[in-house]
JSON list of C-alpha atoms in Angstrom, two decimals:
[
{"chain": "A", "resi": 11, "resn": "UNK", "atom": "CA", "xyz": [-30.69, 172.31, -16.35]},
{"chain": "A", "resi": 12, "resn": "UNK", "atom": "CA", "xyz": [-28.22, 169.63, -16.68]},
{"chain": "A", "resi": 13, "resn": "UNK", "atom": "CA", "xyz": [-27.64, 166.80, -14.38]},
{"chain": "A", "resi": 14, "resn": "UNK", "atom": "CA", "xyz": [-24.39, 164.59, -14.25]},
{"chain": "A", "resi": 15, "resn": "UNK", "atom": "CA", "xyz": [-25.26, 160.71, -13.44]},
{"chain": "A", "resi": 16, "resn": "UNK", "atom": "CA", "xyz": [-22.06, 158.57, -12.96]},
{"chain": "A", "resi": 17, "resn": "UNK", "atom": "CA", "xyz": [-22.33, 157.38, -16.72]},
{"chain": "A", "resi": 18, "resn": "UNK", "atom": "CA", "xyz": [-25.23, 159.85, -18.15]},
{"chain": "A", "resi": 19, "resn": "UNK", "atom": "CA", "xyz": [-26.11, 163.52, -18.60]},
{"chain": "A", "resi": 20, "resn": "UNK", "atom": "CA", "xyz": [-29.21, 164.43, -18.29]},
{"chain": "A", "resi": 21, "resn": "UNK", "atom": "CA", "xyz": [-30.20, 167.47, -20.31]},
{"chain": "A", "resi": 22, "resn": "UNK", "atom": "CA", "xyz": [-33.29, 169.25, -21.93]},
{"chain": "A", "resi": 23, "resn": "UNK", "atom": "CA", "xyz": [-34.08, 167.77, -25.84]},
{"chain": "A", "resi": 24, "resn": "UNK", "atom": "CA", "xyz": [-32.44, 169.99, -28.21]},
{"chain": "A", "resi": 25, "resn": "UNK", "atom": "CA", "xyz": [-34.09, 171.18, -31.41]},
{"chain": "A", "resi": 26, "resn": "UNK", "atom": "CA", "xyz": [-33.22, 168.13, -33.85]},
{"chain": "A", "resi": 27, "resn": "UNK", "atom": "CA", "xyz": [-33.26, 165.34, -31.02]},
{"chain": "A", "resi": 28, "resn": "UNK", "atom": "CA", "xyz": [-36.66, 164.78, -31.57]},
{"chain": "A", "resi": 29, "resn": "UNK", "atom": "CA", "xyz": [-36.15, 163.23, -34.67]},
{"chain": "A", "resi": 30, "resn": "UNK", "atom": "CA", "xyz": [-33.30, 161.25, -33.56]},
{"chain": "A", "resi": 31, "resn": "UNK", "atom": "CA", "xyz": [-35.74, 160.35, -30.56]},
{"chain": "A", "resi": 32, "resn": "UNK", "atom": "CA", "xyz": [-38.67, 159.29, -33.08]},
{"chain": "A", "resi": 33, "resn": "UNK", "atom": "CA", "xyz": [-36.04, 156.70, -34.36]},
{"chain": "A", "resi": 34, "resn": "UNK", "atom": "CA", "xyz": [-35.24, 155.28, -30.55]},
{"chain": "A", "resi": 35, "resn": "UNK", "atom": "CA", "xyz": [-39.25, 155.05, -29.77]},
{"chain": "A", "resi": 36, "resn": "UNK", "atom": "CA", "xyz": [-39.82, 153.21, -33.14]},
{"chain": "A", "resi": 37, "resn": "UNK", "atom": "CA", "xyz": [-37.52, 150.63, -32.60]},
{"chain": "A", "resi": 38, "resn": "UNK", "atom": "CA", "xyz": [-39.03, 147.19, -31.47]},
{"chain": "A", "resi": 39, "resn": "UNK", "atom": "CA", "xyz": [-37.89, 147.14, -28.48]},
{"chain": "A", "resi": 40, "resn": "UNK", "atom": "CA", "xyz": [-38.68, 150.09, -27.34]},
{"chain": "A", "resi": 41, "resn": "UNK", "atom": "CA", "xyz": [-42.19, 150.35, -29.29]},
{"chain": "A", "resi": 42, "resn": "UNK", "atom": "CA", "xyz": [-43.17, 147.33, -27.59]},
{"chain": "A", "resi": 43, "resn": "UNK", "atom": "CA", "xyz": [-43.29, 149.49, -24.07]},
{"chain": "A", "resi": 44, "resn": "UNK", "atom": "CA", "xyz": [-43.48, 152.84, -25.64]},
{"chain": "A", "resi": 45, "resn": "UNK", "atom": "CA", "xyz": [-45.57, 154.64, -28.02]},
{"chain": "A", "resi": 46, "resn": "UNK", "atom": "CA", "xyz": [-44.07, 157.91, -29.77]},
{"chain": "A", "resi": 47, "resn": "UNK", "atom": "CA", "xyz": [-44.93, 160.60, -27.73]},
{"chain": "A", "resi": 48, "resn": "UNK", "atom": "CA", "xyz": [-46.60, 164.01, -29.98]},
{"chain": "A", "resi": 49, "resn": "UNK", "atom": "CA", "xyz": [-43.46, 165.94, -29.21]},
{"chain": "A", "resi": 50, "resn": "UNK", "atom": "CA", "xyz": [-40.48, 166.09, -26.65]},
{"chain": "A", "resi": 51, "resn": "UNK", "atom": "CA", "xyz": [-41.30, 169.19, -25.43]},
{"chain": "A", "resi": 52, "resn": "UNK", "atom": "CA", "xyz": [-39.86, 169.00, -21.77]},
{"chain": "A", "resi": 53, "resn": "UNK", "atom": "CA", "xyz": [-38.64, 165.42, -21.51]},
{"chain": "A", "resi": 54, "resn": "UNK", "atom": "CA", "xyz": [-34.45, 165.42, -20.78]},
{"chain": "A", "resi": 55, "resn": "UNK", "atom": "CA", "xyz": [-32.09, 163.65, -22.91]},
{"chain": "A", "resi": 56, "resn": "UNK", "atom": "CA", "xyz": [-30.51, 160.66, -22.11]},
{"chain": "A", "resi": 57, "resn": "UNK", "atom": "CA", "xyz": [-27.13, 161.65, -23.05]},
{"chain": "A", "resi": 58, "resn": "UNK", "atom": "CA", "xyz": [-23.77, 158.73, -23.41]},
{"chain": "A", "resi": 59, "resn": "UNK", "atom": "CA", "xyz": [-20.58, 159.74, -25.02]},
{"chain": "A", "resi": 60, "resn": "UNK", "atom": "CA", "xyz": [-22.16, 162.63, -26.10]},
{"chain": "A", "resi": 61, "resn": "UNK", "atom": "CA", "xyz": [-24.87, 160.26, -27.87]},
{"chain": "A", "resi": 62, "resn": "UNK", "atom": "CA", "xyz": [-28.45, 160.98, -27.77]},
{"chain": "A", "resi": 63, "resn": "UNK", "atom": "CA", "xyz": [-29.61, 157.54, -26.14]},
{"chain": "A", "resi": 64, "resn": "UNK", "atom": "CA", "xyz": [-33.14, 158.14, -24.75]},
{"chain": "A", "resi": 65, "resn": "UNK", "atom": "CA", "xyz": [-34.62, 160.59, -22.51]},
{"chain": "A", "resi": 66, "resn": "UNK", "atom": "CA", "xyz": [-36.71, 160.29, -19.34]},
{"chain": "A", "resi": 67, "resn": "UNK", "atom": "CA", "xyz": [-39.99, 162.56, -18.49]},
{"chain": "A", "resi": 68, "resn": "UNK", "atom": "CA", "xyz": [-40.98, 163.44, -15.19]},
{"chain": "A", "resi": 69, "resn": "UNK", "atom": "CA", "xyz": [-44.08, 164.86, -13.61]},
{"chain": "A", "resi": 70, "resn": "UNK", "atom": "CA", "xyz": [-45.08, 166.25, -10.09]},
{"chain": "A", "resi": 71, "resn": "UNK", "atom": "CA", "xyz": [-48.07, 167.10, -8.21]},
{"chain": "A", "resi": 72, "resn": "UNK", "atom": "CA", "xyz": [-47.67, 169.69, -6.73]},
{"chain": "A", "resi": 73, "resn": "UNK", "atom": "CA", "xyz": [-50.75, 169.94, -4.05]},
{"chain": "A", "resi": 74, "resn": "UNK", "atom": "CA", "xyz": [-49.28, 169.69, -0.76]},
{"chain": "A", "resi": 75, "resn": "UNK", "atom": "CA", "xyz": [-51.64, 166.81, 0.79]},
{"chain": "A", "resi": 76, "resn": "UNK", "atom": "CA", "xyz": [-50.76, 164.83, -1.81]},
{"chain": "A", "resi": 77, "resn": "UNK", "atom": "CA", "xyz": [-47.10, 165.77, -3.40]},
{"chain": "A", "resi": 78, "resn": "UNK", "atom": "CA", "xyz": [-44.38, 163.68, -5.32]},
{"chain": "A", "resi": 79, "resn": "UNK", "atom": "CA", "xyz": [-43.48, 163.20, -8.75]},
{"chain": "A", "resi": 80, "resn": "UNK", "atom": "CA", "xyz": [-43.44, 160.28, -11.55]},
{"chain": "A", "resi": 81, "resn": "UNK", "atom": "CA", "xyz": [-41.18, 159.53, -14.21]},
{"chain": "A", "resi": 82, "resn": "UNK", "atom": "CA", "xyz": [-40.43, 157.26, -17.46]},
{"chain": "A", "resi": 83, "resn": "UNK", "atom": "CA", "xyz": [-37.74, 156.44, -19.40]},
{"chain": "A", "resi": 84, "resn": "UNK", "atom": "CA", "xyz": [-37.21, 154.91, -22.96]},
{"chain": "A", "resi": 85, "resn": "UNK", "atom": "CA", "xyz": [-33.41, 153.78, -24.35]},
{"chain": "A", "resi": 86, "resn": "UNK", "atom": "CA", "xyz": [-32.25, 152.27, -27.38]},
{"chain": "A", "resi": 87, "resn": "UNK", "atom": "CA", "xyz": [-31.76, 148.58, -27.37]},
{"chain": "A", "resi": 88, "resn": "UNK", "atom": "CA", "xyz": [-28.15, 148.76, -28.01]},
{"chain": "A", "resi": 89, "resn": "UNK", "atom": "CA", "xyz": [-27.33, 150.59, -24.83]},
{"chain": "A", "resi": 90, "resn": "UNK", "atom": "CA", "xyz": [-30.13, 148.18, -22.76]},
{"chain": "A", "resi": 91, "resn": "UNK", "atom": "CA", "xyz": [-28.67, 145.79, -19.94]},
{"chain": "A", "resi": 92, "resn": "UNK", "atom": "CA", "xyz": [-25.29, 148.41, -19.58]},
{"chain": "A", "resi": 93, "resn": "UNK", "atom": "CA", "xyz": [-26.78, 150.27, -16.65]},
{"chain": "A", "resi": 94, "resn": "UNK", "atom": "CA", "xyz": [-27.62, 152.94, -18.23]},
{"chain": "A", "resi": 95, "resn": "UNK", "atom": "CA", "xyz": [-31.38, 153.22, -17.09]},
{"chain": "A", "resi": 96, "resn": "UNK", "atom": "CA", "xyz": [-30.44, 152.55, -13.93]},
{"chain": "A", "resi": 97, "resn": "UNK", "atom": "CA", "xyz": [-28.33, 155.54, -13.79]},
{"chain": "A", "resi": 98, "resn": "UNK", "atom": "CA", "xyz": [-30.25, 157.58, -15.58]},
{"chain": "A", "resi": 99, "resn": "UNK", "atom": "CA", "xyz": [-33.13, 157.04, -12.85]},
{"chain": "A", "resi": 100, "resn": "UNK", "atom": "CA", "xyz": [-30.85, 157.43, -10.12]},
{"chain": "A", "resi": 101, "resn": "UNK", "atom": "CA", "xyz": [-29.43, 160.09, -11.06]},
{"chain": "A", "resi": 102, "resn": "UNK", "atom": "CA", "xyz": [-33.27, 162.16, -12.29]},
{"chain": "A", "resi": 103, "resn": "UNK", "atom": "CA", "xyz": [-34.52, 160.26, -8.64]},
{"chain": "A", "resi": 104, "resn": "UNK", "atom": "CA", "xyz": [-31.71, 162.16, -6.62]},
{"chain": "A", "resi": 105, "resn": "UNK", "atom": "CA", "xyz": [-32.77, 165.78, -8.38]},
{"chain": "A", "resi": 106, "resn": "UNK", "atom": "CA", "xyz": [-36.30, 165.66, -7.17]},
{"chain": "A", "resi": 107, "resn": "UNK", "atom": "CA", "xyz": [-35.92, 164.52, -3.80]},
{"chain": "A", "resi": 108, "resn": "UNK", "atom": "CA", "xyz": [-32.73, 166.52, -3.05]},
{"chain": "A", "resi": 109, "resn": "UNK", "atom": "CA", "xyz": [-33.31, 169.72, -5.39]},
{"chain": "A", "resi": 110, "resn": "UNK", "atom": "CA", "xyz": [-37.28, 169.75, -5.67]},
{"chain": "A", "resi": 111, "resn": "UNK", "atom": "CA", "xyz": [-38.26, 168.25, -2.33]},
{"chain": "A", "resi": 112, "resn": "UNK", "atom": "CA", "xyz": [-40.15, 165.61, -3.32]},
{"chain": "A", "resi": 113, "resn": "UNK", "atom": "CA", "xyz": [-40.30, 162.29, -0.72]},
{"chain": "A", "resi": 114, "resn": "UNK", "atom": "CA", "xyz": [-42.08, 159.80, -2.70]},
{"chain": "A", "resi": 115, "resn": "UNK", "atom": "CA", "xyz": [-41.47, 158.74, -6.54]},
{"chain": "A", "resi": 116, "resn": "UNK", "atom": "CA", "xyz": [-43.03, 156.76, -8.78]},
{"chain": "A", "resi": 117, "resn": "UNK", "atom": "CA", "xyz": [-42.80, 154.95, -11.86]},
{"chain": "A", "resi": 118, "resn": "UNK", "atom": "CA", "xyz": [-45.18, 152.51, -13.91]},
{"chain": "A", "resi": 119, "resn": "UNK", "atom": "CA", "xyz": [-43.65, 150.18, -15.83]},
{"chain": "A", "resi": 120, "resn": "UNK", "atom": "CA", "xyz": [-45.76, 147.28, -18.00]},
{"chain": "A", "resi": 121, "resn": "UNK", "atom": "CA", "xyz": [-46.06, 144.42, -15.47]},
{"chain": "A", "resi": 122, "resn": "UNK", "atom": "CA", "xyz": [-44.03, 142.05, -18.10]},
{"chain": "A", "resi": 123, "resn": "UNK", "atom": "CA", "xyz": [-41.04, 144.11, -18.58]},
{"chain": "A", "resi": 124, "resn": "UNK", "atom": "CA", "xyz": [-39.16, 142.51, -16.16]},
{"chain": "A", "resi": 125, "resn": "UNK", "atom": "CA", "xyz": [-35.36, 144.57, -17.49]},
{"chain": "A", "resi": 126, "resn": "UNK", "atom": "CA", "xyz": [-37.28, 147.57, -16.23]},
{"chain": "A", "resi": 127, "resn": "UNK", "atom": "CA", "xyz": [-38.41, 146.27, -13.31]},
{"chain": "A", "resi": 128, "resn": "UNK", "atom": "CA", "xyz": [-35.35, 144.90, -11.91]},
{"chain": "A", "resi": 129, "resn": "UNK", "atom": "CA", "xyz": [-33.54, 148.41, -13.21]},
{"chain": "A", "resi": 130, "resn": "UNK", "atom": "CA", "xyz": [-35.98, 150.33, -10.78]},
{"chain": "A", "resi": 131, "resn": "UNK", "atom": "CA", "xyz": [-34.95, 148.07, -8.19]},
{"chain": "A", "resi": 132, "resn": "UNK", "atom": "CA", "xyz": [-30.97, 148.94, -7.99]},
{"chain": "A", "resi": 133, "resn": "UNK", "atom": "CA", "xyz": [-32.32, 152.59, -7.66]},
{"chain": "A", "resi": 134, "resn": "UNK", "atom": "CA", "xyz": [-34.55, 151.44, -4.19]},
{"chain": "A", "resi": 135, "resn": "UNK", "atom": "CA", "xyz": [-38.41, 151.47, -6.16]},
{"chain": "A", "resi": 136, "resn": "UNK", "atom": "CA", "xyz": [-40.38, 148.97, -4.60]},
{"chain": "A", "resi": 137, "resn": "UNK", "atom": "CA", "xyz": [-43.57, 147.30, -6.15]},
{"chain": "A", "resi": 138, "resn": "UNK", "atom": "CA", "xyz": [-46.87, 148.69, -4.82]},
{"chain": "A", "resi": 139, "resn": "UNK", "atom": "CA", "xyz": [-49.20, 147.11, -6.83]},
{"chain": "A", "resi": 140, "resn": "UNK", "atom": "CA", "xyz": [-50.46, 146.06, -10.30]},
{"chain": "A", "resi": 141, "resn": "UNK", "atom": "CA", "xyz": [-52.97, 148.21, -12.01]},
{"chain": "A", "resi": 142, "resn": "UNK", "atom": "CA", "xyz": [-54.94, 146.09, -14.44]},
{"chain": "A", "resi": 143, "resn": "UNK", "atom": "CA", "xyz": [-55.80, 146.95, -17.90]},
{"chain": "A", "resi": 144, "resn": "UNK", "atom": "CA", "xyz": [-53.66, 150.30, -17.31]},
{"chain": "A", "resi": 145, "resn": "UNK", "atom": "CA", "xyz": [-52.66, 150.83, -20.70]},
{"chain": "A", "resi": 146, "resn": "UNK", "atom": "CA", "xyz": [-53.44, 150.24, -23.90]},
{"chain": "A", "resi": 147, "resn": "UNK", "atom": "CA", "xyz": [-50.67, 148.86, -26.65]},
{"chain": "A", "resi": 148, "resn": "UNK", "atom": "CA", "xyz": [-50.86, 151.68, -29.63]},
{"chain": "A", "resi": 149, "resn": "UNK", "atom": "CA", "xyz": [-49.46, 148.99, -32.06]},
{"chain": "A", "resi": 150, "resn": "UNK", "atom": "CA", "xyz": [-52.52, 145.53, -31.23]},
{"chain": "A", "resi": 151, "resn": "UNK", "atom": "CA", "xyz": [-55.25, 147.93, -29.26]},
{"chain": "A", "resi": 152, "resn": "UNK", "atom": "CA", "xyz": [-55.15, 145.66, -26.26]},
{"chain": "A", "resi": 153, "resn": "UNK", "atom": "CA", "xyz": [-54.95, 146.60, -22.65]},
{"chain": "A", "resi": 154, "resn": "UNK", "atom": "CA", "xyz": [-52.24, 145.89, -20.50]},
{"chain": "A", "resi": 155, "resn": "UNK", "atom": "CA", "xyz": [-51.29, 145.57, -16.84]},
{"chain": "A", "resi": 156, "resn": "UNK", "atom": "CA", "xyz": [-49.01, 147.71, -15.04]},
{"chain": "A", "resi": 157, "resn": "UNK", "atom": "CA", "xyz": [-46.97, 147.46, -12.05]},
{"chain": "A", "resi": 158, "resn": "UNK", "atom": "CA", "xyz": [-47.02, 150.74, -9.68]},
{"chain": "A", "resi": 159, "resn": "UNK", "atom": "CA", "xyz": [-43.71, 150.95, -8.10]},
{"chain": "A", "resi": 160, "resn": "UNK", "atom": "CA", "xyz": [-42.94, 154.00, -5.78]},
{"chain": "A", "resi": 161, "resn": "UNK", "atom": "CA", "xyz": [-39.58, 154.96, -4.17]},
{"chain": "A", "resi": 162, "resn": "UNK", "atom": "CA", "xyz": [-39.58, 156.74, -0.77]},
{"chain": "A", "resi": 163, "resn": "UNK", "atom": "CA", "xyz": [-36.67, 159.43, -0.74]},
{"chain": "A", "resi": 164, "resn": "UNK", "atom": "CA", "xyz": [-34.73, 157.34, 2.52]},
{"chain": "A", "resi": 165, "resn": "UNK", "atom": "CA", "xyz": [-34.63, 154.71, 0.08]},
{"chain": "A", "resi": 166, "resn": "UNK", "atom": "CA", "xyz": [-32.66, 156.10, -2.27]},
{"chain": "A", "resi": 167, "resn": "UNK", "atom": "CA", "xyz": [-29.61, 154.26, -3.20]}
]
């Protein structure tokens, strides 16, 4: 599978990625909203210039009554604030409501990570909710809040 944003390519991790993906995750700002995941087994590649930038992960549920899918992303902070995200969650969005069926998305971002928030935005999520004490920082311990934001596919931009 490989999907063409207007900037990005989305594509399965290749063997080797992960470890330039273990560098991405561990820089500080990305560890500050991400912690390194065990392995990349079945994320996509977030692929710039034929650069490794990030990758996204999606997941659906799959029982009918209550079916749509949820995603993250994670970029390095030299390609943040160059649309990149943005196109790279467009462009994932647009696969699983035109290609998998899906009519509702959503995504989770940390409540104080405003770049992300206003990234998910351009695409058409909208903020549902926050969900307190949703996750816990792997580098302090602490819990944090979360904001729920979901995407229905006739807002898709």
């Amino acid at each position: 599978m490989e999907l063409s944003g207007d900037k990005v390519v989305l594509r399965p991790v290749a063997g080797g990625e992960g470890d330039v993906l273990d560098r991405i995750v561990r820089e500080p700002e990305v560890a500050a909203w991400w912690s390194p995941p065990d392995d990349y087994e079945g994320m996509l590649a977030v692929v710039f210039e034929g650069e490794v930038i990030g990758a996204v992960q999606f997941e659906e549920e799959t029982d009918p009554e209550f079916r749509h899918a949820g995603m993250d992303i994670f970029l390095t902070a030299r390609h943040h604030g160059k649309g990149l995200g943005t196109d790279a969650v467009r462009t994932l969005s647009r696969w699983l409501v035109r290609e998998c069926g899906h009519h509702r998305l959503t995504i989770d971002p940390a409540a104080d990570n405003t770049a992300a928030i206003h990234s998910y935005r351009k695409v058409g999520f909208k903020p549902v909710g926050i969900m307190r004490a949703y996750a816990r920082d792997h580098q302090t311990g602490t819990w944090h809040d979360a904001l729920l934001m979901d995407l229905l596919a006739e807002e898709l931009t």
